[in-house]
PDB file of C-alpha atoms in Angstrom:
ATOM      1  CA  GLN C  13       0.000   0.000   0.000  1.00 73.00           C
ATOM      2  CA  VAL C  14       1.227   3.476  -0.852  1.00 81.00           C
ATOM      3  CA  GLN C  15       0.764   6.379   1.529  1.00 91.00           C
ATOM      4  CA  LEU C  16       0.321   9.764  -0.123  1.00 95.00           C
ATOM      5  CA  VAL C  17       0.609  13.193   1.451  1.00 95.00           C
ATOM      6  CA  GLU C  18      -0.247  16.311  -0.524  1.00 96.00           C
ATOM      7  CA  SER C  19       1.222  19.733   0.111  1.00 96.00           C
ATOM      8  CA  ALA C  20      -0.993  22.550   1.237  1.00 95.00           C
ATOM      9  CA  GLY C  21      -3.062  24.198  -1.457  1.00 95.00           C
ATOM     10  CA  GLY C  22      -4.103  27.777  -1.062  1.00 95.00           C
ATOM     11  CA  LEU C  23      -6.142  30.762  -2.050  1.00 98.00           C
ATOM     12  CA  VAL C  24      -4.962  32.474  -5.210  1.00 98.00           C
ATOM     13  CA  GLN C  25      -6.329  34.922  -7.720  1.00 98.00           C
ATOM     14  CA  ALA C  26      -7.347  34.112 -11.252  1.00 98.00           C
ATOM     15  CA  GLY C  27      -4.320  34.084 -13.513  1.00 98.00           C
ATOM     16  CA  ASP C  28      -1.943  33.109 -10.725  1.00 98.00           C
ATOM     17  CA  SER C  29       0.165  29.974 -10.525  1.00 98.00           C
ATOM     18  CA  LEU C  30       0.401  27.340  -7.826  1.00 98.00           C
ATOM     19  CA  ARG C  31       2.382  24.145  -7.453  1.00 98.00           C
ATOM     20  CA  LEU C  32       1.143  21.114  -5.574  1.00 98.00           C
ATOM     21  CA  SER C  33       3.336  18.248  -4.503  1.00 98.00           C
ATOM     22  CA  CYS C  34       2.569  14.750  -3.313  1.00 97.00           C
ATOM     23  CA  ALA C  35       5.056  12.705  -1.328  1.00 95.00           C
ATOM     24  CA  ALA C  36       4.673   8.941  -1.532  1.00 93.00           C
ATOM     25  CA  SER C  37       5.887   6.276   0.842  1.00 89.00           C
ATOM     26  CA  GLY C  38       5.702   2.552   0.508  1.00 74.00           C
ATOM     27  CA  ARG C  39       5.636   0.832  -2.871  1.00 67.00           C
ATOM     28  CA  THR C  40       5.850   3.735  -5.317  1.00 66.00           C
ATOM     29  CA  PHE C  41       6.616   1.987  -8.621  1.00 71.00           C
ATOM     30  CA  SER C  42       3.438   3.067 -10.256  1.00 86.00           C
ATOM     31  CA  THR C  43       1.668   5.520 -12.436  1.00 94.00           C
ATOM     32  CA  MET C  44       0.500   8.436 -10.335  1.00 95.00           C
ATOM     33  CA  GLY C  45      -1.627  11.464 -10.834  1.00 97.00           C
ATOM     34  CA  TRP C  46      -4.064  14.094  -9.667  1.00 98.00           C
ATOM     35  CA  PHE C  47      -7.828  14.258  -9.444  1.00 98.00           C
ATOM     36  CA  ARG C  48     -10.063  17.054  -8.189  1.00 98.00           C
ATOM     37  CA  GLN C  49     -13.530  17.455  -6.804  1.00 98.00           C
ATOM     38  CA  ALA C  50     -15.442  20.710  -6.844  1.00 97.00           C
ATOM     39  CA  PRO C  51     -18.436  21.317  -4.567  1.00 93.00           C
ATOM     40  CA  GLY C  52     -21.485  19.466  -5.824  1.00 95.00           C
ATOM     41  CA  LYS C  53     -19.537  17.695  -8.559  1.00 97.00           C
ATOM     42  CA  GLU C  54     -18.009  14.273  -9.008  1.00 97.00           C
ATOM     43  CA  ARG C  55     -14.303  13.694  -8.628  1.00 98.00           C
ATOM     44  CA  GLU C  56     -12.573  14.098 -11.979  1.00 98.00           C
ATOM     45  CA  PHE C  57      -9.227  13.222 -13.479  1.00 98.00           C
ATOM     46  CA  VAL C  58      -6.761  16.079 -13.868  1.00 98.00           C
ATOM     47  CA  ALA C  59      -3.401  14.625 -14.878  1.00 98.00           C
ATOM     48  CA  GLY C  60      -1.368  11.439 -14.710  1.00 98.00           C
ATOM     49  CA  ILE C  61       2.235  10.386 -15.237  1.00 97.00           C
ATOM     50  CA  SER C  62       3.888   7.035 -15.769  1.00 96.00           C
ATOM     51  CA  TRP C  63       6.599   5.646 -13.505  1.00 93.00           C
ATOM     52  CA  THR C  64       9.351   6.744 -15.883  1.00 94.00           C
ATOM     53  CA  GLY C  65       7.737  10.071 -16.640  1.00 95.00           C
ATOM     54  CA  SER C  66       7.743   9.306 -20.344  1.00 96.00           C
ATOM     55  CA  ASN C  67       3.955   9.197 -20.591  1.00 97.00           C
ATOM     56  CA  THR C  68       1.573  11.832 -19.337  1.00 98.00           C
ATOM     57  CA  ALA C  69      -2.129  12.494 -19.701  1.00 98.00           C
ATOM     58  CA  TYR C  70      -4.248  15.553 -19.020  1.00 98.00           C
ATOM     59  CA  ALA C  71      -7.890  16.454 -18.841  1.00 98.00           C
ATOM     60  CA  ASP C  72      -8.901  18.699 -21.713  1.00 98.00           C
ATOM     61  CA  SER C  73      -9.831  21.427 -19.256  1.00 98.00           C
ATOM     62  CA  VAL C  74      -6.245  21.793 -18.024  1.00 98.00           C
ATOM     63  CA  LYS C  75      -4.185  21.032 -21.126  1.00 98.00           C
ATOM     64  CA  GLY C  76      -1.673  23.769 -21.799  1.00 98.00           C
ATOM     65  CA  ARG C  77      -2.077  25.218 -18.300  1.00 98.00           C
ATOM     66  CA  PHE C  78      -1.125  22.374 -15.945  1.00 98.00           C
ATOM     67  CA  THR C  79       2.034  20.279 -16.001  1.00 98.00           C
ATOM     68  CA  ILE C  80       2.587  17.071 -14.093  1.00 98.00           C
ATOM     69  CA  SER C  81       6.072  15.852 -13.255  1.00 98.00           C
ATOM     70  CA  ARG C  82       7.780  13.488 -10.851  1.00 96.00           C
ATOM     71  CA  ASP C  83      11.065  13.051  -9.029  1.00 95.00           C
ATOM     72  CA  ASN C  84      11.450   9.385  -8.250  1.00 92.00           C
ATOM     73  CA  ALA C  85      14.538  10.022  -6.125  1.00 91.00           C
ATOM     74  CA  LYS C  86      12.251  11.965  -3.781  1.00 92.00           C
ATOM     75  CA  ASN C  87       9.183   9.755  -4.318  1.00 92.00           C
ATOM     76  CA  THR C  88       7.287  12.906  -5.169  1.00 95.00           C
ATOM     77  CA  ILE C  89       5.032  14.076  -7.949  1.00 96.00           C
ATOM     78  CA  TYR C  90       4.153  17.656  -8.736  1.00 98.00           C
ATOM     79  CA  LEU C  91       1.342  19.555 -10.388  1.00 98.00           C
ATOM     80  CA  GLU C  92       2.315  22.949 -11.724  1.00 98.00           C
ATOM     81  CA  MET C  93      -0.853  24.953 -12.282  1.00 98.00           C
ATOM     82  CA  ASN C  94      -0.662  28.122 -14.352  1.00 98.00           C
ATOM     83  CA  SER C  95      -3.267  30.601 -15.541  1.00 98.00           C
ATOM     84  CA  LEU C  96      -5.621  29.430 -12.848  1.00 98.00           C
ATOM     85  CA  LYS C  97      -9.320  30.017 -13.299  1.00 98.00           C
ATOM     86  CA  ALA C  98     -12.186  30.173 -10.843  1.00 97.00           C
ATOM     87  CA  GLU C  99     -13.414  26.859 -12.220  1.00 97.00           C
ATOM     88  CA  ASP C 100     -10.191  25.214 -11.047  1.00 98.00           C
ATOM     89  CA  THR C 101     -11.401  25.654  -7.479  1.00 98.00           C
ATOM     90  CA  ALA C 102     -11.632  22.200  -5.943  1.00 98.00           C
ATOM     91  CA  VAL C 103     -10.127  19.758  -3.513  1.00 98.00           C
ATOM     92  CA  TYR C 104      -7.165  18.183  -5.286  1.00 98.00           C
ATOM     93  CA  TYR C 105      -6.285  14.562  -4.592  1.00 98.00           C
ATOM     94  CA  CYS C 106      -3.085  12.720  -5.327  1.00 97.00           C
ATOM     95  CA  ALA C 107      -3.501   9.106  -6.431  1.00 96.00           C
ATOM     96  CA  ALA C 108      -1.306   6.112  -7.124  1.00 94.00           C
ATOM     97  CA  ARG C 109      -1.863   3.239  -9.561  1.00 92.00           C
ATOM     98  CA  LEU C 110      -3.683   4.932 -12.395  1.00 94.00           C
ATOM     99  CA  ASP C 111      -4.835   3.680 -15.751  1.00 94.00           C
ATOM    100  CA  LEU C 112      -3.571   6.525 -17.949  1.00 94.00           C
ATOM    101  CA  LEU C 113      -5.821   5.556 -20.839  1.00 94.00           C
ATOM    102  CA  ARG C 114      -9.007   5.339 -18.799  1.00 96.00           C
ATOM    103  CA  HIS C 115      -8.071   8.165 -16.414  1.00 96.00           C
ATOM    104  CA  THR C 116      -9.049   6.069 -13.431  1.00 95.00           C
ATOM    105  CA  VAL C 117      -7.454   4.624 -10.324  1.00 94.00           C
ATOM    106  CA  VAL C 118      -7.202   0.858 -10.601  1.00 93.00           C
ATOM    107  CA  LEU C 119      -8.222  -1.642  -7.942  1.00 91.00           C
ATOM    108  CA  GLY C 120      -5.781  -1.457  -5.069  1.00 88.00           C
ATOM    109  CA  GLY C 121      -4.776   2.106  -5.832  1.00 91.00           C
ATOM    110  CA  SER C 122      -4.233   4.738  -3.175  1.00 92.00           C
ATOM    111  CA  TRP C 123      -5.507   8.249  -2.486  1.00 95.00           C
ATOM    112  CA  GLY C 124      -4.144  11.184  -0.570  1.00 96.00           C
ATOM    113  CA  GLN C 125      -6.243  13.119   1.887  1.00 96.00           C
ATOM    114  CA  GLY C 126      -6.840  16.027  -0.474  1.00 97.00           C
ATOM    115  CA  THR C 127      -5.854  19.672  -0.436  1.00 98.00           C
ATOM    116  CA  GLN C 128      -8.042  22.698  -1.094  1.00 98.00           C
ATOM    117  CA  VAL C 129      -7.263  25.040  -3.966  1.00 98.00           C
ATOM    118  CA  THR C 130      -9.416  28.134  -4.219  1.00 98.00           C
ATOM    119  CA  VAL C 131      -9.155  30.550  -7.122  1.00 98.00           C
ATOM    120  CA  SER C 132     -10.845  33.897  -6.705  1.00 97.00           C
ATOM    121  CA  SER C 133     -12.016  35.758  -9.785  1.00 90.00           C
TER     122      SER C 133
END
């Protein structure tokens, strides 16, 4: 089982940038990624990255604005969020063991506790 701990999110203004990180412990040889859940909405895929970092996937809504990366030496993945919009406001969750094609967490995957990102317009 992988334990995941996200960095603190924050309150930013529209157009600002913010970087989230997620530190993993335990078995970390897996595809990892980020999901988010806005109030009253279902949790949705944001971005994912393979173990080697050679493959990435993004939701259409964040393509060109968000970048996912990882540092396996630190067992950490990152989500660089630029040009933030009010609609990016959500609780962001780190996840391990993703299916990059289906944008889902597979059976036995792990979730972080979530971190709030609020973008004011």
